[in-house]
């Protein structure tokens, strides 16, 4: 799966059980097949797959890819991805565009103290997540920073220790027919966001504030 992450690619994920990508990331890093994501002042990285080193393991970074589609082929359960490190994101997209995630189940193997999220978008555009399940123990289920044109439809976000959804500096985001439940908190939208909407979404069983918004969000 990790080796297949490239631009202009459609990946069909067929699993009989959870596909633990942490082992692959560790092995590929040891073999030099993927490199550490350069930090600020270290130059611009070429498009590809990288890793960052977190407190308890490695976390994947998908950098500057475009036209990438990840589809789970199991009609009942979907494609199933998980990671072991609790401080790692399951999938982080950095400066990517035209990304589709369809019929996937994604989360962390073990609950507990962590800072890792499930799906993270940073500087991305034109992203669709459809009929997928994003679950904890990730701190946040879905996070987007400085991104635009995002649609999340028919999906579940649940079991996360903090927010279900975090949006910062992100515009034109639509959640349609989603179920957001059993998270530590609800939805956080900062003052630099615009065009955020929730249509026919179910939200329940949160343990804290449902909405923490610095700008109006449209609910229908």
Coordinates of N, CA, C and O in Angstrom, one line a residue, residues 5-190:
X5 N 1.5 4.5 -3.2 CA 1.1 5.9 -3.1 C 1.9 6.8 -4.0 O 3.0 7.1 -3.8
X6 N 1.2 7.1 -5.1 CA 1.9 7.9 -6.2 C 0.8 8.8 -6.8 O -0.4 8.6 -6.7
X7 N 1.2 9.8 -7.5 CA 0.3 10.7 -8.3 C -0.3 9.8 -9.4 O 0.3 8.9 -9.9
X8 N -1.5 10.3 -9.9 CA -2.2 9.6 -11.0 C -2.4 8.1 -10.8 O -2.1 7.3 -11.7
X9 N -2.8 7.8 -9.6 CA -2.9 6.4 -9.2 C -4.2 6.1 -8.5 O -4.7 6.9 -7.7
X10 N -4.8 4.9 -8.8 CA -6.0 4.4 -8.1 C -5.6 3.2 -7.3 O -5.2 2.2 -8.0
X11 N -5.7 3.2 -6.0 CA -5.3 2.0 -5.2 C -6.6 1.3 -4.7 O -7.5 1.9 -4.1
X12 N -6.7 0.0 -5.0 CA -7.8 -0.8 -4.5 C -7.3 -1.5 -3.3 O -6.4 -2.4 -3.3
X13 N -7.9 -1.2 -2.1 CA -7.5 -1.9 -0.9 C -8.4 -3.0 -0.6 O -9.6 -2.9 -0.3
X14 N -7.9 -4.2 -0.6 CA -8.6 -5.4 -0.3 C -8.0 -6.1 0.9 O -6.8 -6.6 0.8
X15 N -8.7 -6.2 2.0 CA -8.1 -6.7 3.2 C -9.1 -7.7 3.9 O -10.3 -7.5 3.8
X16 N -8.6 -8.7 4.5 CA -9.4 -9.7 5.2 C -9.5 -9.2 6.7 O -10.3 -9.7 7.4
X17 N -8.6 -8.3 7.1 CA -8.6 -7.7 8.4 C -7.9 -6.4 8.3 O -7.5 -5.9 7.2
X18 N -7.6 -5.7 9.5 CA -6.9 -4.5 9.4 C -5.5 -4.6 8.8 O -4.8 -5.5 9.1
X19 N -5.2 -3.6 8.0 CA -3.9 -3.6 7.3 C -3.0 -2.6 8.1 O -3.2 -1.4 8.1
X20 N -2.1 -3.1 8.9 CA -1.2 -2.3 9.7 C -0.1 -1.7 8.9 O 0.8 -2.4 8.5
X21 N -0.2 -0.4 8.6 CA 0.9 0.2 7.7 C 2.1 0.6 8.5 O 3.1 1.0 7.9
X22 N 2.0 0.6 9.8 CA 3.2 1.0 10.6 C 4.4 0.2 10.4 O 5.5 0.7 10.3
X23 N 4.2 -1.2 10.3 CA 5.4 -2.1 10.0 C 6.0 -1.7 8.7 O 7.3 -1.7 8.6
X24 N 5.2 -1.5 7.7 CA 5.8 -1.1 6.4 C 6.6 0.2 6.4 O 7.6 0.3 5.8
X25 N 6.0 1.2 7.1 CA 6.7 2.5 7.2 C 8.1 2.3 7.9 O 9.1 2.8 7.5
X26 N 8.1 1.6 9.0 CA 9.3 1.3 9.7 C 10.4 0.6 8.8 O 11.5 1.0 8.8
X27 N 9.9 -0.5 8.2 CA 10.9 -1.2 7.3 C 11.4 -0.4 6.1 O 12.6 -0.4 5.8
X28 N 10.5 0.3 5.5 CA 10.9 1.1 4.4 C 11.9 2.2 4.8 O 12.8 2.6 4.0
X29 N 11.6 2.8 6.0 CA 12.5 3.8 6.5 C 13.9 3.2 6.7 O 15.0 3.8 6.4
X30 N 14.0 2.0 7.3 CA 15.2 1.4 7.6 C 16.0 1.0 6.3 O 17.2 1.1 6.3
X31 N 15.3 0.7 5.3 CA 15.9 0.3 4.0 C 16.1 1.5 3.1 O 16.7 1.4 2.0
X32 N 15.8 2.7 3.6 CA 16.0 3.9 2.8 C 15.0 4.2 1.7 O 15.3 5.0 0.8
X33 N 13.9 3.4 1.6 CA 13.0 3.6 0.6 C 12.1 4.8 0.7 O 11.5 5.3 -0.2
X34 N 11.9 5.3 2.0 CA 11.3 6.5 2.2 C 12.2 7.3 3.2 O 12.9 6.8 4.0
X35 N 12.1 8.6 3.1 CA 13.0 9.5 3.8 C 12.2 10.3 4.8 O 11.0 10.5 4.8
X36 N 13.0 10.9 5.8 CA 12.4 11.8 6.8 C 11.9 13.1 6.1 O 12.6 13.6 5.2
X37 N 10.8 13.6 6.5 CA 10.2 14.8 5.9 C 11.1 16.0 6.3 O 11.3 16.2 7.5
X38 N 11.6 16.7 5.4 CA 12.5 17.9 5.7 C 11.7 18.9 6.6 O 10.5 19.1 6.3
X39 N 12.4 19.5 7.5 CA 11.7 20.6 8.3 C 11.9 21.9 7.6 O 12.5 22.0 6.5
X40 N 11.4 22.9 8.3 CA 11.6 24.3 7.8 C 13.1 24.6 7.6 O 13.9 24.3 8.5
X41 N 13.4 25.3 6.5 CA 14.8 25.7 6.3 C 15.7 24.6 5.7 O 16.9 24.8 5.5
X42 N 15.1 23.4 5.5 CA 15.9 22.3 5.0 C 15.6 22.0 3.5 O 16.1 21.0 3.0
X43 N 15.0 22.9 2.8 CA 14.7 22.8 1.4 C 13.4 22.1 1.2 O 12.8 21.4 2.0
X44 N 12.9 22.2 -0.1 CA 11.6 21.7 -0.5 C 11.7 20.2 -0.8 O 12.6 19.9 -1.6
X45 N 10.9 19.4 -0.3 CA 10.9 17.9 -0.6 C 10.3 17.7 -2.0 O 9.3 18.3 -2.4
X46 N 10.8 16.7 -2.7 CA 10.2 16.2 -3.9 C 8.8 15.6 -3.6 O 8.6 15.0 -2.5
X47 N 7.9 15.5 -4.6 CA 6.7 14.8 -4.3 C 6.9 13.3 -4.0 O 7.8 12.7 -4.6
X48 N 6.2 12.8 -3.0 CA 6.4 11.4 -2.6 C 5.9 11.1 -1.2 O 5.1 11.9 -0.6
X49 N 6.3 10.0 -0.7 CA 5.9 9.6 0.7 C 7.1 9.7 1.6 O 8.2 9.3 1.3
X50 N 6.9 10.3 2.7 CA 7.9 10.6 3.7 C 7.4 10.1 5.1 O 6.3 9.6 5.3
X51 N 8.3 10.3 6.1 CA 7.8 10.0 7.5 C 8.4 11.1 8.4 O 9.3 11.8 8.1
X52 N 7.7 11.2 9.5 CA 8.2 12.0 10.6 C 8.3 11.1 11.8 O 7.6 10.1 12.0
X53 N 9.3 11.4 12.7 CA 9.5 10.6 13.9 C 8.8 11.2 15.0 O 9.0 12.3 15.5
X54 N 7.8 10.4 15.6 CA 7.0 10.9 16.7 C 7.5 10.2 18.0 O 8.4 9.3 18.0
X55 N 6.8 10.5 19.1 CA 7.2 10.0 20.4 C 7.3 8.5 20.4 O 8.3 7.9 21.0
X56 N 6.4 7.8 19.8 CA 6.4 6.3 19.9 C 6.4 5.6 18.6 O 6.0 4.4 18.5
X57 N 6.9 6.3 17.6 CA 7.0 5.6 16.3 C 7.0 6.6 15.1 O 7.2 7.8 15.3
X58 N 6.9 6.0 13.9 CA 6.9 6.9 12.7 C 5.5 7.2 12.2 O 4.6 6.4 12.3
X59 N 5.4 8.3 11.6 CA 4.1 8.8 11.1 C 4.3 9.1 9.6 O 5.2 9.8 9.2
X60 N 3.3 8.7 8.8 CA 3.4 8.9 7.3 C 3.1 10.3 6.9 O 2.2 10.9 7.5
X61 N 3.7 10.8 5.9 CA 3.4 12.1 5.3 C 3.4 11.9 3.8 O 4.4 11.5 3.1
X62 N 2.2 12.2 3.2 CA 2.0 12.0 1.7 C 2.1 13.5 1.2 O 1.3 14.3 1.4
X63 N 3.2 13.7 0.4 CA 3.6 15.1 0.1 C 3.5 15.4 -1.4 O 4.0 14.7 -2.2
X64 N 2.7 16.4 -1.7 CA 2.6 17.0 -3.1 C 2.2 16.0 -4.1 O 2.6 16.0 -5.2
X65 N 1.3 15.0 -3.8 CA 0.8 14.1 -4.8 C -0.5 14.7 -5.3 O -1.2 15.5 -4.6
X66 N -0.9 14.3 -6.5 CA -2.2 14.7 -7.1 C -2.9 13.5 -7.8 O -2.2 12.6 -8.2
X67 N -4.2 13.7 -7.9 CA -5.0 12.6 -8.6 C -4.7 11.3 -8.0 O -4.3 10.3 -8.7
X68 N -4.9 11.1 -6.7 CA -4.8 9.9 -6.0 C -6.1 9.4 -5.5 O -6.8 10.2 -4.8
X69 N -6.5 8.2 -5.7 CA -7.7 7.6 -5.3 C -7.5 6.4 -4.5 O -6.8 5.4 -5.0
X70 N -8.0 6.3 -3.2 CA -7.8 5.1 -2.4 C -9.2 4.6 -2.1 O -10.0 5.2 -1.5
X71 N -9.4 3.3 -2.6 CA -10.8 2.8 -2.5 C -10.7 1.4 -1.8 O -10.0 0.5 -2.2
X72 N -11.6 1.2 -0.8 CA -11.8 -0.1 -0.2 C -12.7 -0.9 -1.0 O -13.8 -0.5 -1.3
X73 N -12.3 -2.1 -1.3 CA -13.1 -3.0 -2.2 C -14.1 -3.9 -1.4 O -14.9 -4.5 -2.0
X74 N -13.9 -4.1 -0.1 CA -14.8 -4.9 0.7 C -16.1 -4.1 0.9 O -16.2 -3.1 1.5
X75 N -17.2 -4.6 0.3 CA -18.5 -3.9 0.3 C -19.1 -3.8 1.7 O -19.8 -2.9 2.0
X76 N -18.8 -4.8 2.6 CA -19.3 -4.7 3.9 C -18.5 -3.9 4.9 O -18.9 -3.0 5.6
X77 N -17.2 -4.2 4.9 CA -16.3 -3.5 5.9 C -15.4 -2.4 5.3 O -14.9 -1.5 6.0
X78 N -15.2 -2.4 4.0 CA -14.3 -1.4 3.4 C -12.9 -1.8 3.6 O -12.5 -2.8 4.3
X79 N -12.0 -1.1 2.9 CA -10.6 -1.3 3.2 C -10.2 -0.8 4.5 O -10.7 0.3 5.0
X80 N -9.4 -1.5 5.3 CA -9.1 -1.2 6.7 C -7.7 -0.9 6.9 O -6.8 -1.8 6.7
X81 N -7.4 0.3 7.3 CA -6.0 0.8 7.6 C -5.9 1.2 9.1 O -6.8 1.8 9.6
X82 N -4.8 0.8 9.7 CA -4.6 1.2 11.1 C -3.1 1.4 11.3 O -2.2 0.9 10.5
X83 N -2.8 2.2 12.3 CA -1.4 2.4 12.7 C -1.2 2.1 14.2 O -2.2 2.2 15.0
X84 N 0.0 1.7 14.6 CA 0.3 1.3 16.0 C 0.6 2.5 16.8 O 0.1 2.7 17.9
X85 N 1.6 3.4 16.4 CA 1.9 4.5 17.3 C 0.7 5.4 17.5 O 0.1 5.9 16.6
X86 N 0.5 5.7 18.8 CA -0.6 6.5 19.1 C -0.3 8.0 18.9 O -1.2 8.8 18.8
X87 N 0.9 8.3 18.7 CA 1.3 9.7 18.3 C 1.4 9.9 16.8 O 1.9 11.0 16.4
X88 N 1.1 9.0 16.0 CA 1.2 9.0 14.6 C -0.2 9.3 14.0 O -1.2 8.9 14.5
X89 N -0.2 10.1 12.9 CA -1.4 10.2 12.1 C -1.6 9.0 11.2 O -0.6 8.4 10.8
X90 N -2.8 8.6 11.0 CA -3.0 7.4 10.1 C -2.7 7.8 8.7 O -1.9 7.1 8.0
X91 N -3.2 8.9 8.2 CA -2.8 9.4 6.8 C -2.8 10.9 6.9 O -3.7 11.6 7.2
X92 N -1.6 11.4 6.6 CA -1.4 12.9 6.5 C -1.1 13.3 5.1 O -0.1 12.8 4.5
X93 N -1.9 14.2 4.5 CA -1.7 14.7 3.2 C -1.1 16.1 3.3 O -1.8 17.0 3.9
X94 N 0.0 16.4 2.7 CA 0.7 17.7 2.7 C 0.8 18.3 1.3 O 1.5 17.7 0.5
X95 N 0.1 19.4 1.1 CA 0.2 20.1 -0.2 C -0.2 19.1 -1.4 O 0.4 19.1 -2.5
X96 N -1.3 18.4 -1.2 CA -1.8 17.4 -2.2 C -3.1 18.0 -2.8 O -3.7 18.9 -2.2
X97 N -3.4 17.5 -3.9 CA -4.7 18.0 -4.6 C -5.3 16.8 -5.3 O -4.7 15.9 -5.7
X98 N -6.6 16.9 -5.5 CA -7.4 15.9 -6.2 C -7.2 14.6 -5.6 O -6.7 13.6 -6.2
X99 N -7.7 14.4 -4.3 CA -7.5 13.2 -3.5 C -8.9 12.7 -3.2 O -9.8 13.4 -2.8
X100 N -9.1 11.4 -3.4 CA -10.4 10.7 -3.1 C -10.1 9.5 -2.1 O -9.2 8.7 -2.4
X101 N -10.8 9.5 -1.0 CA -10.8 8.3 -0.1 C -12.2 7.8 -0.1 O -13.1 8.5 0.3
X102 N -12.4 6.5 -0.5 CA -13.7 6.0 -0.7 C -13.8 4.6 0.0 O -13.0 3.7 -0.2
X103 N -14.8 4.4 0.9 CA -15.1 3.1 1.5 C -13.9 2.6 2.3 O -13.6 1.4 2.2
X104 N -13.4 3.5 3.1 CA -12.2 3.0 3.9 C -12.6 3.1 5.4 O -13.4 3.9 5.9
X105 N -11.9 2.3 6.2 CA -11.9 2.3 7.7 C -10.5 2.6 8.2 O -9.6 1.9 7.8
X106 N -10.4 3.6 9.0 CA -9.0 4.1 9.4 C -9.0 4.5 10.8 O -9.9 5.2 11.3
X107 N -8.0 4.1 11.5 CA -7.9 4.4 12.9 C -6.6 3.9 13.6 O -5.7 3.4 12.9
X108 N -6.5 4.0 14.9 CA -5.4 3.6 15.7 C -5.7 2.2 16.3 O -6.8 2.0 16.7
X109 N -4.6 1.4 16.5 CA -4.8 0.1 17.0 C -5.2 0.1 18.5 O -6.0 -0.7 19.0
X110 N -4.7 1.1 19.3 CA -4.8 1.0 20.7 C -5.2 2.4 21.2 O -4.7 3.4 20.8
X111 N -6.1 2.4 22.2 CA -6.6 3.7 22.8 C -5.6 4.1 23.9 O -4.7 3.3 24.4
X112 N -5.6 5.3 24.3 CA -4.8 5.8 25.3 C -4.3 7.2 25.0 O -4.7 7.9 24.1
X113 N -3.3 7.7 25.8 CA -2.8 9.1 25.6 C -2.1 9.2 24.3 O -1.3 8.3 23.9
X114 N -2.4 10.2 23.5 CA -1.9 10.3 22.2 C -2.0 11.7 21.6 O -2.7 12.6 22.2
X115 N -1.3 12.0 20.5 CA -1.5 13.3 19.8 C -1.8 13.0 18.3 O -1.9 14.0 17.6
X116 N -1.8 11.8 17.9 CA -2.0 11.5 16.5 C -3.5 11.7 16.1 O -4.4 11.4 16.8
X117 N -3.7 12.1 14.8 CA -5.0 12.2 14.3 C -5.2 11.1 13.3 O -4.4 10.3 13.0
X118 N -6.5 11.0 12.7 CA -6.8 10.0 11.8 C -6.4 10.5 10.4 O -5.5 10.0 9.7
X119 N -7.2 11.4 9.8 CA -6.9 12.0 8.5 C -6.5 13.5 8.7 O -7.3 14.2 9.3
X120 N -5.4 13.9 8.2 CA -4.9 15.3 8.3 C -4.7 15.8 6.9 O -4.0 15.2 6.1
X121 N -5.2 17.0 6.6 CA -4.9 17.8 5.4 C -4.2 19.0 5.7 O -4.7 19.8 6.5
X122 N -3.1 19.3 5.1 CA -2.3 20.5 5.3 C -2.0 21.1 3.9 O -1.2 20.6 3.2
X123 N -2.6 22.2 3.6 CA -2.3 22.9 2.3 C -2.8 22.1 1.2 O -2.2 22.1 0.1
X124 N -4.0 21.4 1.3 CA -4.5 20.6 0.2 C -5.7 21.2 -0.4 O -6.3 22.1 0.1
X125 N -6.1 20.7 -1.6 CA -7.3 21.2 -2.3 C -7.9 20.1 -3.1 O -7.3 19.1 -3.5
X126 N -9.2 20.2 -3.2 CA -10.1 19.2 -3.9 C -9.9 17.8 -3.4 O -9.3 16.9 -4.0
X127 N -10.5 17.6 -2.2 CA -10.4 16.3 -1.5 C -11.8 15.8 -1.2 O -12.7 16.6 -0.7
X128 N -12.1 14.6 -1.5 CA -13.4 13.9 -1.2 C -13.1 12.7 -0.3 O -12.3 11.8 -0.7
X129 N -13.9 12.6 0.8 CA -13.9 11.4 1.6 C -15.3 10.9 1.6 O -16.2 11.6 2.0
X130 N -15.5 9.6 1.1 CA -16.8 9.1 1.0 C -17.0 7.7 1.7 O -16.1 6.9 1.6
X131 N -18.1 7.5 2.3 CA -18.5 6.2 2.9 C -17.4 5.6 3.7 O -17.1 4.4 3.5
X132 N -16.8 6.4 4.5 CA -15.6 5.9 5.3 C -15.8 6.1 6.8 O -16.8 6.8 7.2
X133 N -15.0 5.4 7.5 CA -15.1 5.4 9.0 C -13.8 5.8 9.6 O -12.7 5.2 9.3
X134 N -13.8 6.9 10.3 CA -12.6 7.5 10.9 C -12.7 7.3 12.4 O -13.7 8.0 13.0
X135 N -11.9 6.5 13.1 CA -12.1 6.3 14.5 C -10.9 6.5 15.3 O -9.8 6.5 14.8
X136 N -11.1 6.7 16.7 CA -10.0 6.9 17.6 C -9.1 5.7 17.8 O -9.3 4.7 17.2
X137 N -8.0 5.8 18.6 CA -8.0 6.9 19.7 C -7.4 8.2 19.2 O -7.0 9.0 20.0
X138 N -7.3 8.4 17.9 CA -6.8 9.7 17.4 C -7.3 10.9 18.2 O -8.5 10.9 18.5
X139 N -6.5 11.8 18.5 CA -6.9 13.1 19.1 C -8.1 13.7 18.4 O -9.1 14.0 18.9
X140 N -7.9 13.9 17.1 CA -8.9 14.4 16.2 C -9.2 13.4 15.0 O -8.2 12.8 14.5
X141 N -10.4 13.3 14.7 CA -10.8 12.4 13.6 C -10.4 12.9 12.2 O -9.8 12.2 11.4
X142 N -10.7 14.2 12.0 CA -10.5 14.8 10.7 C -10.0 16.3 10.9 O -10.7 17.1 11.5
X143 N -8.8 16.6 10.4 CA -8.2 17.9 10.6 C -7.8 18.5 9.3 O -7.2 17.8 8.4
X144 N -8.1 19.8 9.1 CA -7.7 20.4 7.8 C -7.1 21.8 8.1 O -7.7 22.6 8.9
X145 N -5.9 22.1 7.6 CA -5.3 23.4 7.8 C -4.9 24.0 6.4 O -4.4 23.3 5.5
X146 N -5.3 25.2 6.2 CA -5.0 26.0 5.0 C -5.3 25.2 3.8 O -4.6 25.1 2.8
X147 N -6.5 24.6 3.8 CA -7.0 23.7 2.6 C -8.3 24.3 2.1 O -8.9 25.2 2.6
X148 N -8.7 23.7 1.0 CA -9.9 24.2 0.3 C -10.6 23.2 -0.5 O -10.0 22.2 -1.0
X149 N -11.9 23.3 -0.7 CA -12.7 22.5 -1.5 C -12.7 21.0 -1.0 O -12.1 20.1 -1.7
X150 N -13.3 20.8 0.1 CA -13.3 19.5 0.7 C -14.8 19.0 0.9 O -15.6 19.8 1.3
X151 N -15.0 17.8 0.6 CA -16.3 17.2 0.8 C -16.2 15.8 1.5 O -15.4 15.0 1.1
X152 N -16.9 15.7 2.6 CA -16.9 14.5 3.4 C -18.4 14.0 3.4 O -19.3 14.7 3.9
X153 N -18.7 12.9 2.9 CA -20.1 12.4 2.7 C -20.2 11.0 3.2 O -19.4 10.1 3.0
X154 N -21.4 10.7 3.8 CA -21.8 9.4 4.2 C -20.8 8.7 5.1 O -20.6 7.5 5.0
X155 N -20.1 9.4 5.9 CA -19.0 8.9 6.7 C -19.2 9.0 8.2 O -20.0 9.9 8.6
X156 N -18.5 8.2 9.0 CA -18.6 8.2 10.4 C -17.3 8.7 11.0 O -16.2 8.3 10.6
X157 N -17.4 9.6 12.0 CA -16.2 10.0 12.8 C -16.5 9.8 14.2 O -17.4 10.4 14.8
X158 N -15.8 8.9 14.9 CA -16.2 8.5 16.2 C -15.0 8.0 17.0 O -14.0 7.6 16.5
X159 N -15.2 8.0 18.3 CA -14.2 7.4 19.3 C -12.9 8.1 19.4 O -11.9 7.6 19.9
X160 N -12.9 9.4 19.0 CA -11.6 10.2 19.1 C -11.6 10.9 20.5 O -12.6 11.3 21.0
X161 N -10.4 11.0 21.0 CA -10.2 11.5 22.4 C -10.5 13.0 22.5 O -10.8 13.5 23.6
X162 N -10.4 13.7 21.4 CA -10.6 15.2 21.5 C -11.7 15.6 20.5 O -12.8 15.1 20.6
X163 N -11.3 16.4 19.5 CA -12.3 16.9 18.5 C -12.6 15.8 17.5 O -11.7 15.1 17.0
X164 N -13.8 15.8 17.0 CA -14.1 15.0 15.8 C -13.6 15.6 14.6 O -13.0 15.0 13.7
X165 N -13.7 17.0 14.5 CA -13.3 17.7 13.3 C -12.6 19.0 13.8 O -13.1 19.7 14.6
X166 N -11.5 19.3 13.1 CA -10.7 20.5 13.4 C -10.5 21.2 12.0 O -9.9 20.6 11.1
X167 N -10.9 22.5 11.9 CA -10.7 23.2 10.7 C -10.0 24.6 11.0 O -10.5 25.3 11.8
X168 N -8.9 24.8 10.3 CA -8.1 26.0 10.5 C -7.8 26.6 9.2 O -7.1 26.0 8.3
X169 N -8.2 27.9 8.9 CA -7.8 28.5 7.7 C -8.2 27.8 6.4 O -7.6 27.8 5.4
X170 N -9.4 27.1 6.5 CA -9.9 26.2 5.5 C -11.2 26.7 4.9 O -12.1 27.1 5.7
X171 N -11.4 26.7 3.6 CA -12.6 27.2 3.0 C -13.3 26.2 2.1 O -12.7 25.2 1.6
X172 N -14.7 26.4 2.0 CA -15.5 25.5 1.2 C -15.4 24.1 1.6 O -14.9 23.2 0.8
X173 N -15.9 23.8 2.7 CA -15.9 22.4 3.3 C -17.4 22.0 3.5 O -18.2 22.7 4.2
X174 N -17.7 20.9 3.0 CA -19.1 20.4 3.1 C -19.1 19.0 3.7 O -18.5 18.1 3.2
X175 N -19.9 18.8 4.8 CA -20.1 17.5 5.4 C -21.6 17.1 5.1 O -22.5 17.9 5.5
X176 N -21.8 16.0 4.5 CA -23.1 15.6 4.0 C -23.4 14.2 4.5 O -22.7 13.3 4.2
X177 N -24.5 14.0 5.2 CA -24.9 12.7 5.6 C -23.9 11.9 6.5 O -23.8 10.7 6.4
X178 N -23.2 12.7 7.3 CA -22.2 12.0 8.2 C -22.8 11.8 9.6 O -23.7 12.4 10.0
X179 N -22.1 10.8 10.3 CA -22.5 10.5 11.7 C -21.3 10.8 12.5 O -20.2 10.2 12.4
X180 N -21.4 11.8 13.4 CA -20.3 12.3 14.3 C -20.7 12.0 15.7 O -21.6 12.6 16.3
X181 N -20.0 11.0 16.4 CA -20.5 10.6 17.7 C -19.4 10.0 18.5 O -18.4 9.6 18.1
X182 N -19.7 10.0 19.8 CA -18.8 9.4 20.8 C -17.4 9.9 20.8 O -16.4 9.1 20.9
X183 N -17.2 11.2 20.6 CA -15.9 11.8 20.6 C -15.8 12.6 21.9 O -16.7 13.0 22.6
X184 N -14.5 13.0 22.2 CA -14.3 13.8 23.4 C -15.0 15.1 23.3 O -15.6 15.6 24.3
X185 N -14.8 15.8 22.2 CA -15.5 17.0 21.9 C -16.1 16.9 20.5 O -16.0 15.9 19.8
X186 N -16.6 18.1 20.0 CA -17.3 18.0 18.7 C -16.5 18.6 17.6 O -15.6 18.0 17.1
X187 N -16.8 19.8 17.2 CA -16.3 20.4 16.0 C -15.7 21.8 16.3 O -16.3 22.6 16.9
X188 N -14.5 22.0 15.8 CA -13.8 23.3 16.0 C -13.5 23.9 14.7 O -12.9 23.3 13.8
X189 N -14.0 25.2 14.5 CA -13.8 25.9 13.3 C -13.2 27.3 13.6 O -13.8 28.0 14.4
X190 N -12.1 27.7 13.1 CA -11.5 28.9 13.5 C -11.9 30.1 12.6 O -12.7 29.9 11.7

